[in-house]
Short mmCIF file of C-alpha atoms in Angstrom, two decimals:
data_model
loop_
_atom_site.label_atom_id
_atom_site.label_comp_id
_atom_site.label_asym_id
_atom_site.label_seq_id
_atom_site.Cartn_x
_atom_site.Cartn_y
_atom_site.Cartn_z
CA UNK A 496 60.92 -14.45 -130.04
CA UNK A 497 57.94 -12.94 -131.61
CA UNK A 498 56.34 -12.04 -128.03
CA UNK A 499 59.71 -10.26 -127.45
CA UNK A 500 59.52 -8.83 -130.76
CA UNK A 501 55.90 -7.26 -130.29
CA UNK A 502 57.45 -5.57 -126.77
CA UNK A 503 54.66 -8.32 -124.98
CA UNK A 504 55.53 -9.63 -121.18
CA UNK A 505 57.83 -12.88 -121.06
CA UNK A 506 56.37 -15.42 -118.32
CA UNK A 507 59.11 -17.22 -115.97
CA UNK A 508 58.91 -19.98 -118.60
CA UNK A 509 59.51 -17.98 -121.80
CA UNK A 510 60.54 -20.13 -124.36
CA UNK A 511 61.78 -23.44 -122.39
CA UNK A 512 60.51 -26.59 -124.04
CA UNK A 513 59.39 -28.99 -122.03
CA UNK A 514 58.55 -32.64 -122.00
CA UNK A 515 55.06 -34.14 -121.44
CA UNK A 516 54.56 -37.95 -120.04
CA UNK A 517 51.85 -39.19 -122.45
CA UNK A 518 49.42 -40.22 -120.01
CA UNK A 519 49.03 -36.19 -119.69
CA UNK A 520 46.57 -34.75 -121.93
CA UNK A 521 47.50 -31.67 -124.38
CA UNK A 522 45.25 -30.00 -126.26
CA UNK A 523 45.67 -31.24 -129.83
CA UNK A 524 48.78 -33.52 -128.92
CA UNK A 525 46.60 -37.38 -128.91
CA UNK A 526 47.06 -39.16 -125.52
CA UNK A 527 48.35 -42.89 -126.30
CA UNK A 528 49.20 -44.05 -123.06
CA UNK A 529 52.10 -45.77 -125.01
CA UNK A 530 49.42 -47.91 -126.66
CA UNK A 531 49.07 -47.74 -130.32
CA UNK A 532 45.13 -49.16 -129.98
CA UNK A 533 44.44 -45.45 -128.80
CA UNK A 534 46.12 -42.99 -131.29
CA UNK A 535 42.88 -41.96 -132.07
CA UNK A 536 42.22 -39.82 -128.73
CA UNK A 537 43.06 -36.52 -129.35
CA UNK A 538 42.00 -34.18 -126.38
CA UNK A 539 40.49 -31.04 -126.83
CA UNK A 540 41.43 -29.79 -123.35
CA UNK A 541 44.94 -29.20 -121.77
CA UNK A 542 45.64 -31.37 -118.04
CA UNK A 543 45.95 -28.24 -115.17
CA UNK A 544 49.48 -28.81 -114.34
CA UNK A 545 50.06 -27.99 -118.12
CA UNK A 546 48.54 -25.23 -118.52
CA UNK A 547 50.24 -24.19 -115.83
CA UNK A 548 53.46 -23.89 -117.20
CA UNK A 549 52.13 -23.18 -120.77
CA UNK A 550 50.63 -20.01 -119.45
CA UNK A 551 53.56 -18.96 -117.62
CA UNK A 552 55.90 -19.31 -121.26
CA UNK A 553 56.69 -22.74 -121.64
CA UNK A 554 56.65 -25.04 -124.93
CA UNK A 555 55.13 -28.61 -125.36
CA UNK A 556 58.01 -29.93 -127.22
CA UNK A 557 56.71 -33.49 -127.20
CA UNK A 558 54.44 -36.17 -125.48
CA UNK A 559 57.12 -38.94 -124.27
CA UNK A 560 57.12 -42.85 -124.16
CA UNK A 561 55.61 -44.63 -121.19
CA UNK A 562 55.58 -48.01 -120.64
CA UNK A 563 52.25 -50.35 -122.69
CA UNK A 564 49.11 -48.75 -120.57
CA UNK A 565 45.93 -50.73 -120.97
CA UNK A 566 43.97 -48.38 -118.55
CA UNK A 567 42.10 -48.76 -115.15
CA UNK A 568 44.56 -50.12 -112.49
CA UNK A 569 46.00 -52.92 -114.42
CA UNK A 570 48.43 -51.34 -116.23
CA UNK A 571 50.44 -53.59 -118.52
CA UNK A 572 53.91 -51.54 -117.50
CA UNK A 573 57.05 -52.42 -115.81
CA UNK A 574 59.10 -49.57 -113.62
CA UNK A 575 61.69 -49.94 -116.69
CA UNK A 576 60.14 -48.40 -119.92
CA UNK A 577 59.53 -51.69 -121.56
CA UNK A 578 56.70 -50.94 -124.09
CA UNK A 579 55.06 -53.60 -126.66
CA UNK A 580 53.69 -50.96 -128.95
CA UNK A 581 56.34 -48.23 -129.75
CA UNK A 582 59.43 -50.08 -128.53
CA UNK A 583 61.31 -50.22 -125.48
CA UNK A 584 63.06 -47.12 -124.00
CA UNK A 585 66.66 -47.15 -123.58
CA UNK A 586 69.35 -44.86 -120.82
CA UNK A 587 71.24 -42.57 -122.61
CA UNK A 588 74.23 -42.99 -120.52
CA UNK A 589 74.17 -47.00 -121.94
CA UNK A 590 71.47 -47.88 -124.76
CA UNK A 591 71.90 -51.44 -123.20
CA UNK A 592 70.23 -50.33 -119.97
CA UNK A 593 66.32 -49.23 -118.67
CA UNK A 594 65.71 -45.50 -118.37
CA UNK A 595 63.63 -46.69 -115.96
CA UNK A 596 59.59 -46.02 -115.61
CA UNK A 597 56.88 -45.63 -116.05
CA UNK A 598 58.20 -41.97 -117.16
CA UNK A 599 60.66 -43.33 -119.41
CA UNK A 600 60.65 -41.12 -122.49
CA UNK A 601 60.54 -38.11 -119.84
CA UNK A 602 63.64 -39.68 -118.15
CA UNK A 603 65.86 -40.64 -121.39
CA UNK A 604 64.71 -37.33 -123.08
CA UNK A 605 66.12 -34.80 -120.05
CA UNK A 606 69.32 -36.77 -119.67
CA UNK A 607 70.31 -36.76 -123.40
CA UNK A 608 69.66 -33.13 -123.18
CA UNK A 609 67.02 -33.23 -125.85
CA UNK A 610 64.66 -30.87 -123.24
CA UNK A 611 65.92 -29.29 -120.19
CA UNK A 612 62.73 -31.02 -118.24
CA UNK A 613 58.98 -32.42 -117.96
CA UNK A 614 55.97 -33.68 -116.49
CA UNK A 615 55.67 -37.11 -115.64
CA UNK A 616 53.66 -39.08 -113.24
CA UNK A 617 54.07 -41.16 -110.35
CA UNK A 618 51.75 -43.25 -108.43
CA UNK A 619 54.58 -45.95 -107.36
CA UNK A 620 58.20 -44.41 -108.06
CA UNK A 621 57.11 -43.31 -111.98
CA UNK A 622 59.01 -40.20 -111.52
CA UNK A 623 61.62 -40.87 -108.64
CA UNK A 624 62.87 -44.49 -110.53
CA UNK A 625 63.97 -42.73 -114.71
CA UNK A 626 64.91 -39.50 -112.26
CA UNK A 627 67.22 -42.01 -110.30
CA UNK A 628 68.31 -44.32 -112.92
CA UNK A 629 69.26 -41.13 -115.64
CA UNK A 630 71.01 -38.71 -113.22
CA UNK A 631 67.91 -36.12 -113.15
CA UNK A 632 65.95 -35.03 -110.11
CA UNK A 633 62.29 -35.90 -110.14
CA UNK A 634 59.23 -35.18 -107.71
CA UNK A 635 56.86 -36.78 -106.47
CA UNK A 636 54.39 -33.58 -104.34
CA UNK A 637 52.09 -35.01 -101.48
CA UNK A 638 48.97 -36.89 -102.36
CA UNK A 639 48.02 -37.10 -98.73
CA UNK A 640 44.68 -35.39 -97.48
CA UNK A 641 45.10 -32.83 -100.82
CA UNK A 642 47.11 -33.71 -103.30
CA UNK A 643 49.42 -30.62 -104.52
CA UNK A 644 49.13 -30.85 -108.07
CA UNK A 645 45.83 -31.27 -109.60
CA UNK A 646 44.57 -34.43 -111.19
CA UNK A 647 43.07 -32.54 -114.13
CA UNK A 648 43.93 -34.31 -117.21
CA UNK A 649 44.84 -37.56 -116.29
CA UNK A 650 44.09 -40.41 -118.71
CA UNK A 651 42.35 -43.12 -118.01
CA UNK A 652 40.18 -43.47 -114.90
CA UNK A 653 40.43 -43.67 -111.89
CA UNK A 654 43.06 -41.62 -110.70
CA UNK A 655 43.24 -43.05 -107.29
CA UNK A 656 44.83 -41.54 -104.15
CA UNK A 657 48.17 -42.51 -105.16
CA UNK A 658 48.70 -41.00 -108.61
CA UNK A 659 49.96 -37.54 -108.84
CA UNK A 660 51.68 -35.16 -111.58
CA UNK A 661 55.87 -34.26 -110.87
CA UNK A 662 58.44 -32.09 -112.34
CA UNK A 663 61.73 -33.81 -113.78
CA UNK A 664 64.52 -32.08 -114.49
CA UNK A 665 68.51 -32.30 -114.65
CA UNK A 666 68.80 -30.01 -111.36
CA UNK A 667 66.92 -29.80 -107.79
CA UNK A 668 66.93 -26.33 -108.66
CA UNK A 669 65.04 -26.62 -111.78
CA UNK A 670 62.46 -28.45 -110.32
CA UNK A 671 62.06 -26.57 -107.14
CA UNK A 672 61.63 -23.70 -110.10
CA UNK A 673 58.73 -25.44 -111.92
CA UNK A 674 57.08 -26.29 -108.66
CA UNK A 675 56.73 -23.02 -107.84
CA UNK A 676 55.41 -21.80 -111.05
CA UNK A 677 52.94 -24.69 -110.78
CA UNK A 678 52.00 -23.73 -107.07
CA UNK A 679 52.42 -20.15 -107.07
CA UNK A 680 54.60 -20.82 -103.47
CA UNK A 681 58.12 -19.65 -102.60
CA UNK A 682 60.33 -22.22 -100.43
CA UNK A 683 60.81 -21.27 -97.21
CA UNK A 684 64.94 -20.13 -96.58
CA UNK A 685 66.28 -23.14 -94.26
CA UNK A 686 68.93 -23.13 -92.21
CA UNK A 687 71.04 -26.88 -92.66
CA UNK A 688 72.65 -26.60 -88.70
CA UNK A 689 68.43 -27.35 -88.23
CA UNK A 690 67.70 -29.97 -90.25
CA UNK A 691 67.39 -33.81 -88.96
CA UNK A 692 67.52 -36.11 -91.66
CA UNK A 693 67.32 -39.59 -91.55
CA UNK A 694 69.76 -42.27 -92.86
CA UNK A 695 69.65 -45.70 -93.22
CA UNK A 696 71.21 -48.09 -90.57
CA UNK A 697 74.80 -49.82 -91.52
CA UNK A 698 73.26 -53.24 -92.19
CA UNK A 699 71.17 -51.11 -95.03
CA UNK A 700 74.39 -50.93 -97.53
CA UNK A 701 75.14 -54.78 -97.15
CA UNK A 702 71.51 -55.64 -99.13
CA UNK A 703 72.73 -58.29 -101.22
CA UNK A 704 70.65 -56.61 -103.92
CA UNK A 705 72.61 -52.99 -103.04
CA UNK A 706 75.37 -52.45 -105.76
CA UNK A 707 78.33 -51.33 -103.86
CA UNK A 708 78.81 -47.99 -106.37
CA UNK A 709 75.37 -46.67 -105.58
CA UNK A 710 76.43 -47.23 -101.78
CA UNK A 711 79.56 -45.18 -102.21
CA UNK A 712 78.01 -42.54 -104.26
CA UNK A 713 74.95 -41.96 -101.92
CA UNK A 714 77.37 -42.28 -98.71
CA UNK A 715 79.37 -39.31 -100.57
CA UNK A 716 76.61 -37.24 -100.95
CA UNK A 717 75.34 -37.88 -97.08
CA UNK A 718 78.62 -36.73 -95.94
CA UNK A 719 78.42 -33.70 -97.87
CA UNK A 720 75.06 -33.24 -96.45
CA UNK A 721 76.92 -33.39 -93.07
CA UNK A 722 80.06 -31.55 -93.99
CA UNK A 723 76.96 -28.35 -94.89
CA UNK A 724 76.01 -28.96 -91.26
CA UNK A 725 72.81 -31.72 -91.39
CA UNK A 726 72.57 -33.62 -88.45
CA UNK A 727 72.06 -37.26 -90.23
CA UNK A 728 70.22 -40.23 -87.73
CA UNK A 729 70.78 -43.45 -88.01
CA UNK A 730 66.79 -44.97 -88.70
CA UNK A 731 65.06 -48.32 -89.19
CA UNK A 732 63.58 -47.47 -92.19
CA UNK A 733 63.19 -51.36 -92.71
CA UNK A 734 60.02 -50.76 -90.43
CA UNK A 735 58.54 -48.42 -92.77
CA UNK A 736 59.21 -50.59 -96.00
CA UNK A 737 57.39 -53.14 -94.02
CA UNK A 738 54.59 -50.74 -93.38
CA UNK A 739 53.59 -49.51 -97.10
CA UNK A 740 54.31 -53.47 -98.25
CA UNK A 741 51.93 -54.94 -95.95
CA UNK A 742 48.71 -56.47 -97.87
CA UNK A 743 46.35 -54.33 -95.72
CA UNK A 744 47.70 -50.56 -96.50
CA UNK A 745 48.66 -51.49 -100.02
CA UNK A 746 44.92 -52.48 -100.71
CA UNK A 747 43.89 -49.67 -98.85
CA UNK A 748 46.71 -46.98 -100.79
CA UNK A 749 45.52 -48.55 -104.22
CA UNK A 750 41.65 -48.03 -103.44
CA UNK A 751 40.58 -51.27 -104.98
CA UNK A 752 39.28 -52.90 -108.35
CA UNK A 753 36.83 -51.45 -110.91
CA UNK A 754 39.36 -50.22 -112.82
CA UNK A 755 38.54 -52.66 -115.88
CA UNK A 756 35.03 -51.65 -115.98
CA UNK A 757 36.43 -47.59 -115.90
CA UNK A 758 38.36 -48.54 -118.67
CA UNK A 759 35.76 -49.57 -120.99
CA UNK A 760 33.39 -46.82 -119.70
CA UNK A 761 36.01 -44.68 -120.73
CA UNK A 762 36.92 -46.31 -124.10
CA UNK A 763 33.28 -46.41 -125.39
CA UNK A 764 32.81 -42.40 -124.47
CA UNK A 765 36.02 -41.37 -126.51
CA UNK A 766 37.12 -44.57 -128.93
CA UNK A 767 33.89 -46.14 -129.99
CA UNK A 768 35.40 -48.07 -132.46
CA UNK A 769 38.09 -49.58 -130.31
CA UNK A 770 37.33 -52.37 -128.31
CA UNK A 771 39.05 -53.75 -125.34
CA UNK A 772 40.43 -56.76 -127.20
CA UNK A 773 42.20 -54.36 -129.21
CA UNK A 774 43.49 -52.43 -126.60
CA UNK A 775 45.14 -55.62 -124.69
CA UNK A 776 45.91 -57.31 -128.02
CA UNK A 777 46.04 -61.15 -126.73
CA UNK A 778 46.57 -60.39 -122.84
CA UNK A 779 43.86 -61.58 -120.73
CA UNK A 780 41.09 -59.05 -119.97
CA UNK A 781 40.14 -57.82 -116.52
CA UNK A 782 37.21 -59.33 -115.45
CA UNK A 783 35.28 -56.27 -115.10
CA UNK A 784 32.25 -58.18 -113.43
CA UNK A 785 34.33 -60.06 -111.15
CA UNK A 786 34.97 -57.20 -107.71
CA UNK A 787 37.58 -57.85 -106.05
CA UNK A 788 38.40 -60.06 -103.39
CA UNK A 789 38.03 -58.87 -99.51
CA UNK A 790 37.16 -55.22 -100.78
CA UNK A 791 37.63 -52.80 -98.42
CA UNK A 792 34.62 -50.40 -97.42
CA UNK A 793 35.23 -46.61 -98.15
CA UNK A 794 35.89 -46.70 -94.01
CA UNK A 795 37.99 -49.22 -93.40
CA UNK A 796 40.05 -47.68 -96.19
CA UNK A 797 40.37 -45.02 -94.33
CA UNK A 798 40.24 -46.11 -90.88
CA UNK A 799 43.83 -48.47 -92.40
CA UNK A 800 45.47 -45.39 -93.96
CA UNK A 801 44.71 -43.67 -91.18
CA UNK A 802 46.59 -45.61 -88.92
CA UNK A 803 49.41 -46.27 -91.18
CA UNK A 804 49.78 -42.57 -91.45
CA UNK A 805 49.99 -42.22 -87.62
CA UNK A 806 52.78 -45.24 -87.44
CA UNK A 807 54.41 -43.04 -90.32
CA UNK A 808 54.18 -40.01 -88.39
CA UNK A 809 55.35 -41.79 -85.31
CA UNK A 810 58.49 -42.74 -87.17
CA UNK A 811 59.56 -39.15 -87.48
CA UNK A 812 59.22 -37.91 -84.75
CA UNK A 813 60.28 -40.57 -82.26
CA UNK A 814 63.61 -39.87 -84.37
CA UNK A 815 63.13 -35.81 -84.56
CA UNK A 816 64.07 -35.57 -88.21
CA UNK A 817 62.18 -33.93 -91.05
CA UNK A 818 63.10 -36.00 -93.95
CA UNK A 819 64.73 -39.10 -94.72
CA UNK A 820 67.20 -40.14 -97.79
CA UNK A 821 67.71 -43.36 -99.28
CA UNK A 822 69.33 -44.61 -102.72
CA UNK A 823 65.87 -44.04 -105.26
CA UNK A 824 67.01 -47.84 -106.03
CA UNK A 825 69.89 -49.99 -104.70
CA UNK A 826 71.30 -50.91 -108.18
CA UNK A 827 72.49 -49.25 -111.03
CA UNK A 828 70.52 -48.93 -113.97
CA UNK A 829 69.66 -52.15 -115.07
CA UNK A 830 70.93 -54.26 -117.59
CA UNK A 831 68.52 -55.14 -120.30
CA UNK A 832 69.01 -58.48 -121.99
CA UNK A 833 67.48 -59.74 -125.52
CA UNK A 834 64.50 -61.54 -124.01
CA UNK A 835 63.41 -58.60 -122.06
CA UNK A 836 64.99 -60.00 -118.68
CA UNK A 837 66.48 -56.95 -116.35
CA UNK A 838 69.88 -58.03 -114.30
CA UNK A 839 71.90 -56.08 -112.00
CA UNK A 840 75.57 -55.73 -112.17
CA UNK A 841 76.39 -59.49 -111.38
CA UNK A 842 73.46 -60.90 -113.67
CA UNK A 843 71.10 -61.29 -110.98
CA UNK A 844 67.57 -60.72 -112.07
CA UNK A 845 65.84 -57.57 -111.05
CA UNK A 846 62.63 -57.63 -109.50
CA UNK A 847 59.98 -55.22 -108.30
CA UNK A 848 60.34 -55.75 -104.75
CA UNK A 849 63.69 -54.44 -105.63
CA UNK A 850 62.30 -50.42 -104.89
CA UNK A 851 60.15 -51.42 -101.44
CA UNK A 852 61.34 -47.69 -100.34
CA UNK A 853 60.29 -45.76 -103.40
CA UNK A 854 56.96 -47.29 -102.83
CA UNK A 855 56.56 -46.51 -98.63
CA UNK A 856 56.67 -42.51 -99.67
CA UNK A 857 53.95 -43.21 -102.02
CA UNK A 858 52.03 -44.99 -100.08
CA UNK A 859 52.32 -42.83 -96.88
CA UNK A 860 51.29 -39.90 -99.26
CA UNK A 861 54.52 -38.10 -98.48
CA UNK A 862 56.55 -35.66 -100.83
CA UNK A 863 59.47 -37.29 -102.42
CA UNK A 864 62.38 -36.12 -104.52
CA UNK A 865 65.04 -38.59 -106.39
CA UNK A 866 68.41 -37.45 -107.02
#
């Protein structure tokens, strides 16, 4: 209002608060990672992606809840927004169910219409699961070869191949909006009677873990697809689970240990005073002297991603389709019970195999957007 008021030039942005996961750093805003051990880090610079969106008229209207972080790659987190420090974040739709993660507060905060949108992260389904599980849309941009968003700003170290910035919001438009505002690109115009997408095969909806509501309503939304003239394949995508779950590429995708000894590199440069006792409060440390087990040289990393990413590419175009859709998960949002248990609509527990499909577009480095 006062830029308006002084005649200045409004940015695309003007105005809109947004959302910021707090694993994102903000000038002046401290960066917990949902771990009360680290209030004390307050940076003095603002993540890329940020000031992105800051410089074309947007707001910071909060850092938002992620699940307990303890740093390095071994996270103490769930994919449901369960955190040890702040308290666990609930779905606005049913304050007895996840929000889902690890962009929970991102997720619960869009959907109750607190901010139209935000920046989260995903490295597994962080974005695509609260996007899913609170009726927003999230992304997840391409990590593979150059990542699309810039890792500038991410706390703690490392970043790893798989971890990458993404938009939520309540509409696809909305984030197709702040993607290009981040990106400075325009989506191409595409014609529908063009696009090949593929589907899952009919044995897909009879998972026993696949709630039969999220079959109907993603089955509705394929035939509309159809009805707007998308040619929809039937497509083993089971092969391509199998492919990003394998031991080999997983190791490979997650770029190995050292993340404990980051950690406390880390900690000692910008929390002296906290120790990493504090900061895991009675779990068991890493054993930061310890490397891991089989590690994988820097080329038979590649050489395995490499190949997984032909077998990926193989997979679409053996079928001719550009993209493929999929529930973001097969159940509903997930019932959260007093001791912390998560069970699906017939009180079966949940489990984190549960979202195998989130985690083969991760893993192959491909775009992905949750509806």
């Amino acid at each position: 209002d006062q830029a308006r008021a002084k005649g200045e030039t409004l940015g695309p942005l003007a105005g809109l608060p947004l959302a910021v996961k707090d694993n994102i750093n903000v000038a002046g805003y401290p960066t917990t990672l949902g771990n009360k051990a680290l209030e004390g880090y307050v940076p003095k610079a603002t993540a890329a992606v940020v000031r992105k969106v800051l410089g074309a008229g947007a707001i910071v209207f909060a850092k938002t809840s992620v699940p307990t972080r303890v740093g390095g790659d071994v996270p103490l987190s769930s994919p449901f927004g369960a955190n040890r420090s702040y308290g666990t974040v609930r779905n606005p739709y049913g304050t007895t169910r996840a929000s889902g993660g690890s962009s929970a507060g991102n997720g619960s905060a869009i959907a109750a219409r607190i901010v139209p949108a935000g920046l989260g992260e995903d490295s597994t389904g962080s974005v695509r699961i609260p996007a899913g599980l609170c009726g927003l849309a999230g992304l997840r941009p391409t990590t593979r070869t150059t990542k699309r968003y810039s890792d500038d700003g991410f706390e703690p170290p490392p970043t790893g191949a798989l971890k990458t910035m993404g938009p939520m919001a309540r509409t696809v438009a909305d984030v197709v909006f702040l993607d290009t505002v981040i990106t400075g690109e325009t989506p191409p115009t595409v014609n529908l009677r063009d696009v090949r997408i593929g589907i899952p095969r009919p044995d897909y909806w009879t998972w026993e873990v696949m709630d039969p509501g999220v079959a109907e309503v993603t089955q509705a939304a394929l035939a509309k697809l159809r009805d707007a003239g998308v040619q929809l394949v039937e497509t083993d995508i089971q092969e391509m689970v199998k492919l990003a779950d394998s031991q080999e590429v997983s190791r490979a995708a997650g770029g190995g240990g050292g993340g404990g000894n980051m950690f406390a590199q880390w900690l000692e440069e910008n929390l002296p005073g906290v120790t990493m006792e504090q900061v895991y409060a009675g779990y068991p440390l890493p054993d930061a002297a310890q490397p891991p087990q089989n590690p994988l040289s820097p080329e038979e990393r590649q050489a395995t991603l490499q190949a997984a990413y032909a077998r990926n590419e193989e997979f679409f175009k053996s079928n001719n389709i550009q993209a493929v859709a999929f529930p973001t998960m097969p159940y509903r949002a997930p019932v959260m019970e007093p001791t912390g248990k998560l069970v699906d609509e017939k009180g079966r527990l949940i489990l984190t195999t549960d979202y195998a499909a989130v985690r083969w577009a991760s893993r192959m480095g491909s775009p992905s957007l949750s509806v």
